One Martini backbone bead per residue (centre of mass of N, CA, C, O) as a GRO file, in nm:
protein
  133
    1MET     BB    1  -0.417  -2.735   2.157
    2ALA     BB    2  -0.648  -2.661   1.978
    3VAL     BB    3  -0.548  -2.416   1.849
    4THR     BB    4  -0.296  -2.525   1.713
    5ASN     BB    5  -0.460  -2.724   1.526
    6TYR     BB    6  -0.602  -2.503   1.384
    7VAL     BB    7  -0.360  -2.359   1.258
    8GLU     BB    8  -0.239  -2.598   1.130
    9HIS     BB    9  -0.489  -2.677   0.935
   10GLY     BB   10  -0.457  -2.397   0.802
   11LEU     BB   11  -0.169  -2.407   0.684
   12ARG     BB   12  -0.231  -2.690   0.534
   13THR     BB   13  -0.457  -2.551   0.352
   14ALA     BB   14  -0.253  -2.324   0.259
   15GLY     BB   15   0.026  -2.520   0.178
   16TYR     BB   16   0.186  -2.545   0.470
   17ASP     BB   17   0.453  -2.754   0.609
   18ILE     BB   18   0.398  -2.637   0.931
   19SER     BB   19   0.457  -2.685   1.272
   20PRO     BB   20   0.400  -2.533   1.569
   21PRO     BB   21   0.535  -2.735   1.773
   22ARG     BB   22   0.814  -2.746   1.578
   23ALA     BB   23   0.831  -2.407   1.503
   24GLY     BB   24   0.740  -2.171   1.718
   25ASN     BB   25   0.941  -2.068   1.849
   26VAL     BB   26   1.101  -1.949   1.599
   27MET     BB   27   0.879  -1.795   1.435
   28ARG     BB   28   0.759  -1.618   1.699
   29ASN     BB   29   1.087  -1.481   1.728
   30LEU     BB   30   1.067  -1.339   1.448
   31THR     BB   31   1.213  -1.100   1.254
   32PRO     BB   32   1.270  -0.980   0.932
   33ASP     BB   33   1.579  -0.965   1.039
   34GLY     BB   34   1.605  -1.136   1.288
   35ALA     BB   35   1.770  -1.397   1.502
   36THR     BB   36   1.909  -1.529   1.770
   37ILE     BB   37   1.942  -1.833   1.915
   38VAL     BB   38   1.977  -1.709   2.189
   39ASP     BB   39   1.718  -1.531   2.184
   40ILE     BB   40   1.508  -1.751   2.120
   41ALA     BB   41   1.571  -1.928   2.365
   42ARG     BB   42   1.516  -1.721   2.578
   43ALA     BB   43   1.206  -1.638   2.489
   44CYS     BB   44   1.138  -1.977   2.534
   45GLY     BB   45   1.288  -2.169   2.734
   46VAL     BB   46   1.515  -2.299   2.584
   47SER     BB   47   1.774  -2.449   2.394
   48LYS     BB   48   1.980  -2.401   2.165
   49GLN     BB   49   1.960  -2.676   2.041
   50ALA     BB   50   1.647  -2.669   1.977
   51VAL     BB   51   1.662  -2.415   1.789
   52SER     BB   52   1.854  -2.542   1.604
   53ARG     BB   53   1.678  -2.759   1.505
   54GLN     BB   54   1.437  -2.595   1.409
   55ALA     BB   55   1.597  -2.429   1.210
   56GLU     BB   56   1.680  -2.665   1.030
   57ALA     BB   57   1.428  -2.762   0.951
   58LEU     BB   58   1.331  -2.494   0.812
   59ARG     BB   59   1.534  -2.461   0.627
   60GLU     BB   60   1.451  -2.740   0.463
   61LEU     BB   61   1.156  -2.593   0.392
   62GLY     BB   62   1.200  -2.251   0.346
   63TYR     BB   63   1.168  -2.064   0.611
   64VAL     BB   64   1.465  -2.022   0.655
   65VAL     BB   65   1.790  -1.885   0.739
   66VAL     BB   66   2.131  -1.941   0.832
   67GLU     BB   67   2.361  -1.712   0.981
   68THR     BB   68   2.662  -1.557   1.001
   69SER     BB   69   2.802  -1.318   1.179
   70ALA     BB   70   2.984  -1.060   1.078
   71THR     BB   71   3.112  -0.993   1.414
   72ASP     BB   72   3.041  -1.316   1.490
   73GLY     BB   73   3.113  -1.659   1.437
   74ARG     BB   74   2.926  -1.770   1.665
   75VAL     BB   75   2.691  -1.633   1.552
   76ARG     BB   76   2.346  -1.714   1.488
   77ILE     BB   77   2.107  -1.640   1.228
   78VAL     BB   78   1.765  -1.593   1.188
   79LYS     BB   79   1.590  -1.583   0.890
   80PRO     BB   80   1.324  -1.510   0.702
   81THR     BB   81   1.139  -1.596   0.432
   82ALA     BB   82   0.902  -1.544   0.240
   83LYS     BB   83   0.763  -1.820   0.321
   84GLY     BB   84   0.817  -1.734   0.632
   85LEU     BB   85   0.608  -1.480   0.613
   86GLU     BB   86   0.366  -1.624   0.481
   87SER     BB   87   0.295  -1.807   0.737
   88ARG     BB   88   0.256  -1.611   0.946
   89HIS     BB   89   0.020  -1.462   0.826
   90VAL     BB   90  -0.161  -1.709   0.799
   91ALA     BB   91  -0.160  -1.750   1.110
   92ASP     BB   92  -0.275  -1.496   1.194
   93HIS     BB   93  -0.550  -1.538   1.029
   94VAL     BB   94  -0.644  -1.789   1.143
   95TYR     BB   95  -0.634  -1.674   1.453
   96GLU     BB   96  -0.860  -1.470   1.383
   97GLU     BB   97  -1.065  -1.642   1.301
   98PHE     BB   98  -1.084  -1.816   1.580
   99GLU     BB   99  -1.188  -1.548   1.723
  100ALA     BB  100  -1.433  -1.498   1.581
  101ASP     BB  101  -1.579  -1.745   1.635
  102LEU     BB  102  -1.555  -1.733   1.954
  103GLU     BB  103  -1.724  -1.448   1.953
  104GLU     BB  104  -1.981  -1.598   1.849
  105ARG     BB  105  -2.028  -1.796   2.077
  106VAL     BB  106  -1.935  -1.641   2.360
  107GLY     BB  107  -1.830  -1.355   2.327
  108ALA     BB  108  -1.644  -1.050   2.375
  109ALA     BB  109  -1.593  -1.100   2.698
  110ASP     BB  110  -1.509  -1.385   2.709
  111VAL     BB  111  -1.239  -1.344   2.506
  112ALA     BB  112  -1.124  -1.135   2.695
  113ALA     BB  113  -1.086  -1.321   2.929
  114PHE     BB  114  -0.892  -1.509   2.793
  115ARG     BB  115  -0.683  -1.316   2.734
  116ARG     BB  116  -0.620  -1.260   3.040
  117VAL     BB  117  -0.554  -1.540   3.116
  118MET     BB  118  -0.318  -1.595   2.912
  119ALA     BB  119  -0.151  -1.367   3.005
  120ALA     BB  120  -0.108  -1.490   3.295
  121ILE     BB  121   0.007  -1.758   3.230
  122GLN     BB  122   0.255  -1.611   3.091
  123GLU     BB  123   0.368  -1.463   3.335
  124ILE     BB  124   0.397  -1.718   3.524
  125SER     BB  125   0.600  -1.862   3.339
  126ASP     BB  126   0.800  -1.639   3.343
  127ASN     BB  127   0.846  -1.613   3.653
  128ALA     BB  128   0.929  -1.924   3.675
  129GLY     BB  129   1.202  -1.880   3.511
  130ASN     BB  130   1.302  -1.640   3.742
  131ALA     BB  131   1.323  -1.824   3.934
  132GLY     BB  132   1.643  -1.770   4.119
  133GLU     BB  133   1.792  -1.510   4.015
   0.00000   0.00000   0.00000
């Protein structure tokens, strides 16, 4: 939570009215060319409806556009706008500042251990989502 709050504060300070908890699933899983609602939902383990709501809120704020696939009218594609791409760049920069500050406080070895722990937590979470398949 603390990292999310740090990034959100950095985004707001930079003038972006975007909240990682409300928008992170969509923004984190977009490429510059976009991604389908289904692919985003699958990547974060949430429902298509949840991703659709996040995408719509981001569209209203000007961070993404939502288009219908030219080859399949049932498929919706979310693409970042210039503002959306800029916000991701800012979020990445804010996170890098966080890591640099953390490294100053605890040392590079502890930050590396932190990254390994976070990767393991993500792997466990990903595997839990696949249990029973």
